[in-house]
Amino acid sequence: MSLESVVVTGVGIVSPLGHSLVEVSDALLAGRSGVRIVPELEQVGGLRSRLAATVDGIDPKQIPRKIRRSMSNMSIYAYLASQQALQMAVFDEQQLSAGRTGVVIGSTLGSTATTEKFFADYFTDYSLERMKSGLFFQIMGHSCAANVAQSLGITGRVMAPSAACATSCQAIGYAYEQIAFGRQDAMLCGGADEFHPLTAATFDMMNAASTHFNQQPEQSPGPFDAARDGVVCGEGSGILLLERRDRAEARDAEILAEVVGFATTSDTSSIANPDVEAMYQCMSLALENAGIAAAEIGYVNAHATGTVQGDIAEAAAIRRLVGDQVPVSSFKGHLGHTMAASGAIELSASIGMMRRGELAATLNLHDIDENCAGIMHLQQNLQAEPRYVLKNNFAMGGINSTLVIRSTAHD
């Protein structure tokens, strides 16, 4: 069957580096860090990490209370980012309720902060009398997707993938497939997460959280760097508006990029440890889906979180795929690991880089780990106009995902 061409017409970002594509792109190219010391982490017994990349400057009260009362921070981020994407795309609001526009937005969990507050109160006397009626809507697994759909009046398909670090990469891929196969005409897609100490604790318990830079927050994480010591957790939301190309062109929308390939696979070799072969296969399948050769890729935006094993495995898989001739960088040094939002925020930023003709270097990559060598690491910004960009996200649980996008600058 003939597949529809799927294009990106809008991007929305709420992140530790800013709250728009322009702000985030400027910060990335300037080499700024969104990582900071979080004093609240000192109150958690046994937690060694003191760093996080948190969102500032968001006033929830800008959202009407009727809408906001069912939202935790992650849904607030997703809603604001969705509004940005729709406004950038100049999307007709009437189309939101026509049944041909849908939502694919995921998070790692429902709101951990809301869950904690409820049980802290509940365990005082095991009473539900103080429980607010809107509580469940903040902690349910599809909270972000449902809140965005409800608040914007979207009546099409609603999906809410949850695959940790691969969540929003999958969400964009699933949205792409929905449109390509003619099931929907447009999709708001991406992910959102809110920071909670238990997020950092999860990585700390596995010795995968950064702990050696607690007094130098701007120096961690350091993807691919020999001195890297783990993840710095973050928060935020990245949302893209995908549309059928013919519909976008018919309304004279500005096309930012075209989504041309997607793959997501299960690595059954380990639920926790990354595997080079599985990563390579996922990237290869994405290229096959895009119908292009590895030699046509002009830039790889790596998942690269700053963990020892993860960075080594991904570098080996990229080296096998494209050798040392294709620029590679990670945005985790700037943004921290924004978890379920990371794929969408980083893909959006990659689109911004592609359109500006300048690729941001990996922040905090000073001394390349010899085990991560053999690929073209960007230690300085690079003037380039890649035609195809490959974006990776690899998650615990053996969930791998890769997207391929194409520049439309010369169409």
PDB file of C-alpha atoms in Angstrom, residues 161-327:
ATOM      1  CA  PRO A 161       3.449   4.657  25.553  1.00  0.00           C
ATOM      2  CA  SER A 162       5.576   4.141  28.632  1.00  0.00           C
ATOM      3  CA  ALA A 163       9.075   2.868  27.917  1.00  0.00           C
ATOM      4  CA  ALA A 164      11.301   4.925  30.211  1.00  0.00           C
ATOM      5  CA  CYS A 165      14.011   6.732  28.220  1.00  0.00           C
ATOM      6  CA  ALA A 166      12.615   5.513  24.885  1.00  0.00           C
ATOM      7  CA  THR A 167       9.070   6.766  25.526  1.00  0.00           C
ATOM      8  CA  SER A 168       8.884   9.893  23.401  1.00  0.00           C
ATOM      9  CA  CYS A 169      10.991   8.439  20.608  1.00  0.00           C
ATOM     10  CA  GLN A 170       8.443   5.641  20.427  1.00  0.00           C
ATOM     11  CA  ALA A 171       5.586   8.147  20.669  1.00  0.00           C
ATOM     12  CA  ILE A 172       6.848  10.062  17.641  1.00  0.00           C
ATOM     13  CA  GLY A 173       7.379   6.811  15.756  1.00  0.00           C
ATOM     14  CA  TYR A 174       3.894   5.551  16.540  1.00  0.00           C
ATOM     15  CA  ALA A 175       2.385   8.902  15.520  1.00  0.00           C
ATOM     16  CA  TYR A 176       4.347   8.742  12.277  1.00  0.00           C
ATOM     17  CA  GLU A 177       2.917   5.299  11.569  1.00  0.00           C
ATOM     18  CA  GLN A 178      -0.638   6.385  12.373  1.00  0.00           C
ATOM     19  CA  ILE A 179      -0.415   9.123   9.762  1.00  0.00           C
ATOM     20  CA  ALA A 180       1.637   7.167   7.218  1.00  0.00           C
ATOM     21  CA  PHE A 181      -0.972   4.401   7.191  1.00  0.00           C
ATOM     22  CA  GLY A 182      -3.809   6.886   6.832  1.00  0.00           C
ATOM     23  CA  ARG A 183      -5.369   6.368  10.258  1.00  0.00           C
ATOM     24  CA  GLN A 184      -4.996  10.017  11.288  1.00  0.00           C
ATOM     25  CA  ASP A 185      -4.162  13.269   9.496  1.00  0.00           C
ATOM     26  CA  ALA A 186      -2.252  14.933  12.349  1.00  0.00           C
ATOM     27  CA  MET A 187      -0.811  13.917  15.720  1.00  0.00           C
ATOM     28  CA  LEU A 188       0.544  15.750  18.728  1.00  0.00           C
ATOM     29  CA  CYS A 189       3.298  13.457  19.959  1.00  0.00           C
ATOM     30  CA  GLY A 190       6.171  13.310  22.409  1.00  0.00           C
ATOM     31  CA  GLY A 191       6.670  12.879  26.117  1.00  0.00           C
ATOM     32  CA  ALA A 192       6.865  14.540  29.510  1.00  0.00           C
ATOM     33  CA  ASP A 193       8.270  13.823  32.940  1.00  0.00           C
ATOM     34  CA  GLU A 194       8.640  15.632  36.241  1.00  0.00           C
ATOM     35  CA  PHE A 195      11.674  15.311  38.490  1.00  0.00           C
ATOM     36  CA  HIS A 196      11.359  13.501  41.809  1.00  0.00           C
ATOM     37  CA  PRO A 197      14.146  12.326  44.161  1.00  0.00           C
ATOM     38  CA  LEU A 198      13.080   8.718  43.588  1.00  0.00           C
ATOM     39  CA  THR A 199      13.998   9.116  39.924  1.00  0.00           C
ATOM     40  CA  ALA A 200      17.573   9.967  40.853  1.00  0.00           C
ATOM     41  CA  ALA A 201      17.498   7.249  43.517  1.00  0.00           C
ATOM     42  CA  THR A 202      16.586   4.615  40.935  1.00  0.00           C
ATOM     43  CA  PHE A 203      19.800   5.291  39.035  1.00  0.00           C
ATOM     44  CA  ASP A 204      21.841   5.801  42.210  1.00  0.00           C
ATOM     45  CA  MET A 205      20.871   2.348  43.518  1.00  0.00           C
ATOM     46  CA  MET A 206      22.226   0.857  40.284  1.00  0.00           C
ATOM     47  CA  ASN A 207      25.411   2.936  40.582  1.00  0.00           C
ATOM     48  CA  ALA A 208      24.393   4.743  37.411  1.00  0.00           C
ATOM     49  CA  ALA A 209      23.790   8.257  38.807  1.00  0.00           C
ATOM     50  CA  SER A 210      26.418  10.998  38.741  1.00  0.00           C
ATOM     51  CA  THR A 211      27.844  11.514  42.253  1.00  0.00           C
ATOM     52  CA  HIS A 212      31.362  12.884  41.743  1.00  0.00           C
ATOM     53  CA  PHE A 213      30.344  16.361  40.588  1.00  0.00           C
ATOM     54  CA  ASN A 214      27.938  17.371  43.343  1.00  0.00           C
ATOM     55  CA  GLN A 215      29.698  20.698  43.762  1.00  0.00           C
ATOM     56  CA  GLN A 216      30.315  21.278  40.042  1.00  0.00           C
ATOM     57  CA  PRO A 217      26.871  20.811  38.482  1.00  0.00           C
ATOM     58  CA  GLU A 218      27.840  22.315  35.140  1.00  0.00           C
ATOM     59  CA  GLN A 219      30.495  19.590  34.687  1.00  0.00           C
ATOM     60  CA  SER A 220      28.106  16.633  34.659  1.00  0.00           C
ATOM     61  CA  PRO A 221      26.927  14.540  32.946  1.00  0.00           C
ATOM     62  CA  GLY A 222      29.745  13.984  30.454  1.00  0.00           C
ATOM     63  CA  PRO A 223      28.594  11.697  27.645  1.00  0.00           C
ATOM     64  CA  PHE A 224      31.455   9.649  26.146  1.00  0.00           C
ATOM     65  CA  ASP A 225      33.988  11.373  28.438  1.00  0.00           C
ATOM     66  CA  ALA A 226      36.601   9.291  30.248  1.00  0.00           C
ATOM     67  CA  ALA A 227      35.671  10.913  33.578  1.00  0.00           C
ATOM     68  CA  ARG A 228      31.913  10.465  33.240  1.00  0.00           C
ATOM     69  CA  ASP A 229      30.221   8.882  36.228  1.00  0.00           C
ATOM     70  CA  GLY A 230      26.557   8.526  35.361  1.00  0.00           C
ATOM     71  CA  VAL A 231      23.170  10.085  34.715  1.00  0.00           C
ATOM     72  CA  VAL A 232      21.871  13.440  35.888  1.00  0.00           C
ATOM     73  CA  CYS A 233      18.075  13.238  35.913  1.00  0.00           C
ATOM     74  CA  GLY A 234      15.929  16.012  34.514  1.00  0.00           C
ATOM     75  CA  GLU A 235      12.387  16.957  33.599  1.00  0.00           C
ATOM     76  CA  GLY A 236      10.325  18.743  30.974  1.00  0.00           C
ATOM     77  CA  SER A 237       8.338  18.035  27.846  1.00  0.00           C
ATOM     78  CA  GLY A 238       8.893  17.903  24.124  1.00  0.00           C
ATOM     79  CA  ILE A 239       5.908  17.826  21.759  1.00  0.00           C
ATOM     80  CA  LEU A 240       5.889  17.713  17.955  1.00  0.00           C
ATOM     81  CA  LEU A 241       2.958  18.211  15.619  1.00  0.00           C
ATOM     82  CA  LEU A 242       3.122  15.727  12.757  1.00  0.00           C
ATOM     83  CA  GLU A 243       0.877  16.077   9.698  1.00  0.00           C
ATOM     84  CA  ARG A 244       0.234  14.516   6.354  1.00  0.00           C
ATOM     85  CA  ARG A 245       2.387  16.425   3.911  1.00  0.00           C
ATOM     86  CA  ASP A 246      -0.434  17.100   1.442  1.00  0.00           C
ATOM     87  CA  ARG A 247      -2.629  18.541   4.215  1.00  0.00           C
ATOM     88  CA  ALA A 248       0.221  20.716   5.493  1.00  0.00           C
ATOM     89  CA  GLU A 249       1.039  21.958   2.010  1.00  0.00           C
ATOM     90  CA  ALA A 250      -2.625  22.658   1.271  1.00  0.00           C
ATOM     91  CA  ARG A 251      -2.766  25.116   4.140  1.00  0.00           C
ATOM     92  CA  ASP A 252       0.688  26.595   3.348  1.00  0.00           C
ATOM     93  CA  ALA A 253       2.180  25.442   6.645  1.00  0.00           C
ATOM     94  CA  GLU A 254       5.924  25.810   7.140  1.00  0.00           C
ATOM     95  CA  ILE A 255       7.438  22.319   7.032  1.00  0.00           C
ATOM     96  CA  LEU A 256      10.285  21.908   9.514  1.00  0.00           C
ATOM     97  CA  ALA A 257      11.360  18.374   8.595  1.00  0.00           C
ATOM     98  CA  GLU A 258      10.029  15.063   7.306  1.00  0.00           C
ATOM     99  CA  VAL A 259       9.895  11.886   9.403  1.00  0.00           C
ATOM    100  CA  VAL A 260      11.046   9.101   7.088  1.00  0.00           C
ATOM    101  CA  GLY A 261      12.062   6.171   9.277  1.00  0.00           C
ATOM    102  CA  PHE A 262      11.344   4.519  12.607  1.00  0.00           C
ATOM    103  CA  ALA A 263      12.218   1.314  14.407  1.00  0.00           C
ATOM    104  CA  THR A 264      11.741   0.029  17.923  1.00  0.00           C
ATOM    105  CA  THR A 265      12.995  -3.338  19.110  1.00  0.00           C
ATOM    106  CA  SER A 266      13.266  -5.482  22.219  1.00  0.00           C
ATOM    107  CA  ASP A 267      16.708  -6.470  23.454  1.00  0.00           C
ATOM    108  CA  THR A 268      16.175  -9.718  25.346  1.00  0.00           C
ATOM    109  CA  SER A 269      19.824 -10.228  26.255  1.00  0.00           C
ATOM    110  CA  SER A 270      19.367  -8.235  29.484  1.00  0.00           C
ATOM    111  CA  ILE A 271      16.698  -6.144  31.163  1.00  0.00           C
ATOM    112  CA  ALA A 272      19.327  -3.704  32.443  1.00  0.00           C
ATOM    113  CA  ASN A 273      22.524  -3.870  30.386  1.00  0.00           C
ATOM    114  CA  PRO A 274      22.802  -2.470  26.832  1.00  0.00           C
ATOM    115  CA  ASP A 275      23.814  -4.664  23.928  1.00  0.00           C
ATOM    116  CA  VAL A 276      25.776  -3.436  20.899  1.00  0.00           C
ATOM    117  CA  GLU A 277      24.170  -5.847  18.452  1.00  0.00           C
ATOM    118  CA  ALA A 278      20.639  -4.913  19.539  1.00  0.00           C
ATOM    119  CA  MET A 279      21.386  -1.194  19.174  1.00  0.00           C
ATOM    120  CA  TYR A 280      22.919  -1.733  15.750  1.00  0.00           C
ATOM    121  CA  GLN A 281      19.930  -3.761  14.589  1.00  0.00           C
ATOM    122  CA  CYS A 282      17.498  -1.079  15.727  1.00  0.00           C
ATOM    123  CA  MET A 283      19.352   1.644  13.836  1.00  0.00           C
ATOM    124  CA  SER A 284      19.652  -0.578  10.757  1.00  0.00           C
ATOM    125  CA  LEU A 285      15.910  -1.273  10.771  1.00  0.00           C
ATOM    126  CA  ALA A 286      15.168   2.453  11.004  1.00  0.00           C
ATOM    127  CA  LEU A 287      17.357   3.075   7.948  1.00  0.00           C
ATOM    128  CA  GLU A 288      15.638   0.222   6.121  1.00  0.00           C
ATOM    129  CA  ASN A 289      12.271   1.745   6.985  1.00  0.00           C
ATOM    130  CA  ALA A 290      13.497   5.087   5.652  1.00  0.00           C
ATOM    131  CA  GLY A 291      14.772   3.476   2.474  1.00  0.00           C
ATOM    132  CA  ILE A 292      18.225   5.006   2.746  1.00  0.00           C
ATOM    133  CA  ALA A 293      21.783   3.778   3.228  1.00  0.00           C
ATOM    134  CA  ALA A 294      23.906   4.482   6.293  1.00  0.00           C
ATOM    135  CA  ALA A 295      26.195   6.605   4.108  1.00  0.00           C
ATOM    136  CA  GLU A 296      23.368   9.115   3.631  1.00  0.00           C
ATOM    137  CA  ILE A 297      23.135   9.971   7.345  1.00  0.00           C
ATOM    138  CA  GLY A 298      24.637  13.401   8.009  1.00  0.00           C
ATOM    139  CA  TYR A 299      24.359  13.547  11.795  1.00  0.00           C
ATOM    140  CA  VAL A 300      23.635  11.172  14.673  1.00  0.00           C
ATOM    141  CA  ASN A 301      22.047  12.520  17.846  1.00  0.00           C
ATOM    142  CA  ALA A 302      23.084   9.919  20.387  1.00  0.00           C
ATOM    143  CA  HIS A 303      21.138   8.786  23.430  1.00  0.00           C
ATOM    144  CA  ALA A 304      24.431   8.819  25.416  1.00  0.00           C
ATOM    145  CA  THR A 305      23.430   9.537  29.005  1.00  0.00           C
ATOM    146  CA  GLY A 306      26.880   9.525  30.596  1.00  0.00           C
ATOM    147  CA  THR A 307      26.802   5.982  31.988  1.00  0.00           C
ATOM    148  CA  VAL A 308      29.898   3.855  31.495  1.00  0.00           C
ATOM    149  CA  GLN A 309      28.286   0.825  29.846  1.00  0.00           C
ATOM    150  CA  GLY A 310      25.601   2.639  27.876  1.00  0.00           C
ATOM    151  CA  ASP A 311      27.941   5.089  26.182  1.00  0.00           C
ATOM    152  CA  ILE A 312      30.435   2.366  25.255  1.00  0.00           C
ATOM    153  CA  ALA A 313      27.757   0.149  23.725  1.00  0.00           C
ATOM    154  CA  GLU A 314      26.145   2.961  21.753  1.00  0.00           C
ATOM    155  CA  ALA A 315      29.496   4.242  20.480  1.00  0.00           C
ATOM    156  CA  ALA A 316      30.363   0.725  19.268  1.00  0.00           C
ATOM    157  CA  ALA A 317      26.994   0.380  17.505  1.00  0.00           C
ATOM    158  CA  ILE A 318      27.324   3.795  15.824  1.00  0.00           C
ATOM    159  CA  ARG A 319      30.904   2.979  14.815  1.00  0.00           C
ATOM    160  CA  ARG A 320      29.709  -0.213  13.169  1.00  0.00           C
ATOM    161  CA  LEU A 321      26.916   1.648  11.369  1.00  0.00           C
ATOM    162  CA  VAL A 322      28.633   4.801  10.077  1.00  0.00           C
ATOM    163  CA  GLY A 323      32.301   4.582  11.059  1.00  0.00           C
ATOM    164  CA  ASP A 324      34.070   7.825  11.900  1.00  0.00           C
ATOM    165  CA  GLN A 325      32.753   9.942   9.031  1.00  0.00           C
ATOM    166  CA  VAL A 326      29.455  11.161  10.524  1.00  0.00           C
ATOM    167  CA  PRO A 327      29.197  13.840  13.255  1.00  0.00           C
TER     168      PRO A 327
END
